[in-house]
Amino acid sequence: MKIHSTTPILRIFDEAKAREFYVGFLGFTVDWEHRFEPGLPIYLQVTRDGCTLHLSEHHGDCSPGAAMRIQVENIEELHAELSAKQYKYARPALHDTPWGTRDMSVHDPFGNCLTFTSAISS
């Protein structure tokens, strides 16, 4: 038996704002999107490197306000990339935790918190 990685589903309320944040700011790519018919809520998958997220406007899929931790190899590089974008709704900072990680948290426009994390090199 083998347990594989998870794919979190995050609640969104506005497709344009979700694309601005996840694609424009965080640098994810839209892999696919689905609607049952035009005008109905969207469900889409975004990825960046090894991180896959599902974003859903469907009220029954999940609740807003989720929190998650995403492993990154070089958090300082990601921090520099995001800082250079001067995104008006988020200016994330790096901070070291007592358990030996360097973290950077960003909140999406829908109340979800994504904390990017790397082990601190000794």
Short mmCIF file of C-alpha atoms in Angstrom, two decimals:
data_model
loop_
_atom_site.label_atom_id
_atom_site.label_comp_id
_atom_site.label_asym_id
_atom_site.label_seq_id
_atom_site.Cartn_x
_atom_site.Cartn_y
_atom_site.Cartn_z
CA MET A 1 0.00 0.00 0.00
CA LYS A 2 1.17 3.52 -0.75
CA ILE A 3 -0.42 6.85 0.14
CA HIS A 4 0.20 9.61 -2.38
CA SER A 5 0.12 13.41 -2.18
CA THR A 6 -3.03 15.41 -1.54
CA THR A 7 -4.80 17.89 -3.80
CA PRO A 8 -6.49 20.51 -1.66
CA ILE A 9 -9.68 22.17 -2.86
CA LEU A 10 -9.89 25.90 -2.09
CA ARG A 11 -13.12 27.88 -2.18
CA ILE A 12 -13.14 30.90 -4.49
CA PHE A 13 -15.88 33.45 -5.16
CA ASP A 14 -14.61 35.36 -8.20
CA GLU A 15 -12.88 33.73 -11.16
CA ALA A 16 -11.04 36.89 -12.29
CA LYS A 17 -9.65 37.55 -8.79
CA ALA A 18 -8.62 33.90 -8.44
CA ARG A 19 -6.74 34.02 -11.75
CA GLU A 20 -5.09 37.33 -10.80
CA PHE A 21 -3.87 35.86 -7.50
CA TYR A 22 -3.00 32.24 -8.36
CA VAL A 23 -1.76 32.74 -11.94
CA GLY A 24 -0.67 36.37 -12.05
CA PHE A 25 0.84 36.70 -8.56
CA LEU A 26 1.81 33.19 -7.44
CA GLY A 27 2.80 31.94 -10.91
CA PHE A 28 0.57 28.87 -11.15
CA THR A 29 -0.64 27.60 -14.53
CA VAL A 30 -4.25 26.61 -15.26
CA ASP A 31 -4.23 22.94 -16.33
CA TRP A 32 -7.94 22.59 -16.95
CA GLU A 33 -11.27 24.11 -16.01
CA HIS A 34 -14.84 22.81 -15.92
CA ARG A 35 -18.35 24.24 -15.83
CA PHE A 36 -21.50 22.18 -16.17
CA GLU A 37 -22.81 24.88 -18.50
CA PRO A 38 -22.10 28.58 -19.22
CA GLY A 39 -22.86 30.84 -16.26
CA LEU A 40 -22.48 28.10 -13.64
CA PRO A 41 -19.63 27.98 -11.07
CA ILE A 42 -16.15 27.11 -12.26
CA TYR A 43 -13.91 24.30 -10.99
CA LEU A 44 -10.28 24.42 -12.09
CA GLN A 45 -6.88 22.92 -11.46
CA VAL A 46 -3.73 25.02 -11.14
CA THR A 47 -0.16 23.78 -10.78
CA ARG A 48 3.28 25.14 -10.19
CA ASP A 49 6.16 22.69 -10.16
CA GLY A 50 5.01 19.83 -7.91
CA CYS A 51 2.14 21.72 -6.24
CA THR A 52 -1.41 21.08 -7.48
CA LEU A 53 -4.47 22.95 -6.20
CA HIS A 54 -8.14 22.76 -7.13
CA LEU A 55 -10.12 26.01 -7.01
CA SER A 56 -13.90 25.82 -6.78
CA GLU A 57 -16.80 28.27 -6.87
CA HIS A 58 -19.16 25.41 -5.90
CA HIS A 59 -20.53 26.03 -2.39
CA GLY A 60 -20.65 22.35 -1.47
CA ASP A 61 -17.01 21.54 -2.22
CA CYS A 62 -15.37 23.26 0.74
CA SER A 63 -15.49 26.22 3.09
CA PRO A 64 -13.48 29.41 2.72
CA GLY A 65 -10.72 30.09 5.23
CA ALA A 66 -8.58 27.00 4.67
CA ALA A 67 -4.92 26.95 5.71
CA MET A 68 -2.18 24.84 4.20
CA ARG A 69 1.59 24.45 4.22
CA ILE A 70 3.44 24.03 0.93
CA GLN A 71 7.04 22.77 0.89
CA VAL A 72 9.46 24.86 -1.20
CA GLU A 73 13.13 24.20 -1.97
CA ASN A 74 14.31 27.81 -1.87
CA ILE A 75 11.88 30.07 -0.07
CA GLU A 76 14.18 33.08 -0.35
CA GLU A 77 14.01 32.83 -4.15
CA LEU A 78 10.20 32.58 -4.09
CA HIS A 79 10.02 35.53 -1.69
CA ALA A 80 12.21 37.64 -4.00
CA GLU A 81 10.07 36.68 -7.01
CA LEU A 82 6.80 37.61 -5.30
CA SER A 83 8.23 40.81 -3.78
CA ALA A 84 9.40 41.98 -7.21
CA LYS A 85 5.82 41.78 -8.51
CA GLN A 86 4.69 44.53 -6.09
CA TYR A 87 1.24 42.92 -5.88
CA LYS A 88 -0.95 45.54 -4.25
CA TYR A 89 -2.90 43.07 -2.07
CA ALA A 90 -0.01 41.07 -0.59
CA ARG A 91 3.53 41.82 0.52
CA PRO A 92 4.53 38.58 2.25
CA ALA A 93 7.44 38.47 4.69
CA LEU A 94 9.74 35.63 5.70
CA HIS A 95 9.88 34.46 9.31
CA ASP A 96 11.69 31.66 11.10
CA THR A 97 9.73 29.22 13.25
CA PRO A 98 10.84 27.58 16.52
CA TRP A 99 10.66 24.17 14.79
CA GLY A 100 13.34 24.98 12.20
CA THR A 101 11.52 26.23 9.12
CA ARG A 102 11.47 29.54 7.30
CA ASP A 103 7.89 30.41 6.36
CA MET A 104 6.08 32.91 4.16
CA SER A 105 2.30 33.17 4.37
CA VAL A 106 -0.01 34.73 1.80
CA HIS A 107 -3.78 35.06 1.97
CA ASP A 108 -5.82 34.75 -1.19
CA PRO A 109 -8.76 37.10 -1.86
CA PHE A 110 -11.16 34.52 -0.38
CA GLY A 111 -9.65 34.05 3.10
CA ASN A 112 -7.50 30.99 2.38
CA CYS A 113 -3.95 31.03 3.77
CA LEU A 114 -1.06 29.44 1.88
CA THR A 115 2.11 29.12 3.93
CA PHE A 116 5.19 28.32 1.89
CA THR A 117 7.86 26.65 3.99
CA SER A 118 11.51 25.52 3.72
CA ALA A 119 13.79 23.84 6.23
CA ILE A 120 16.39 26.27 7.55
CA SER A 121 19.86 25.27 6.36
CA SER A 122 22.40 24.89 9.15
#
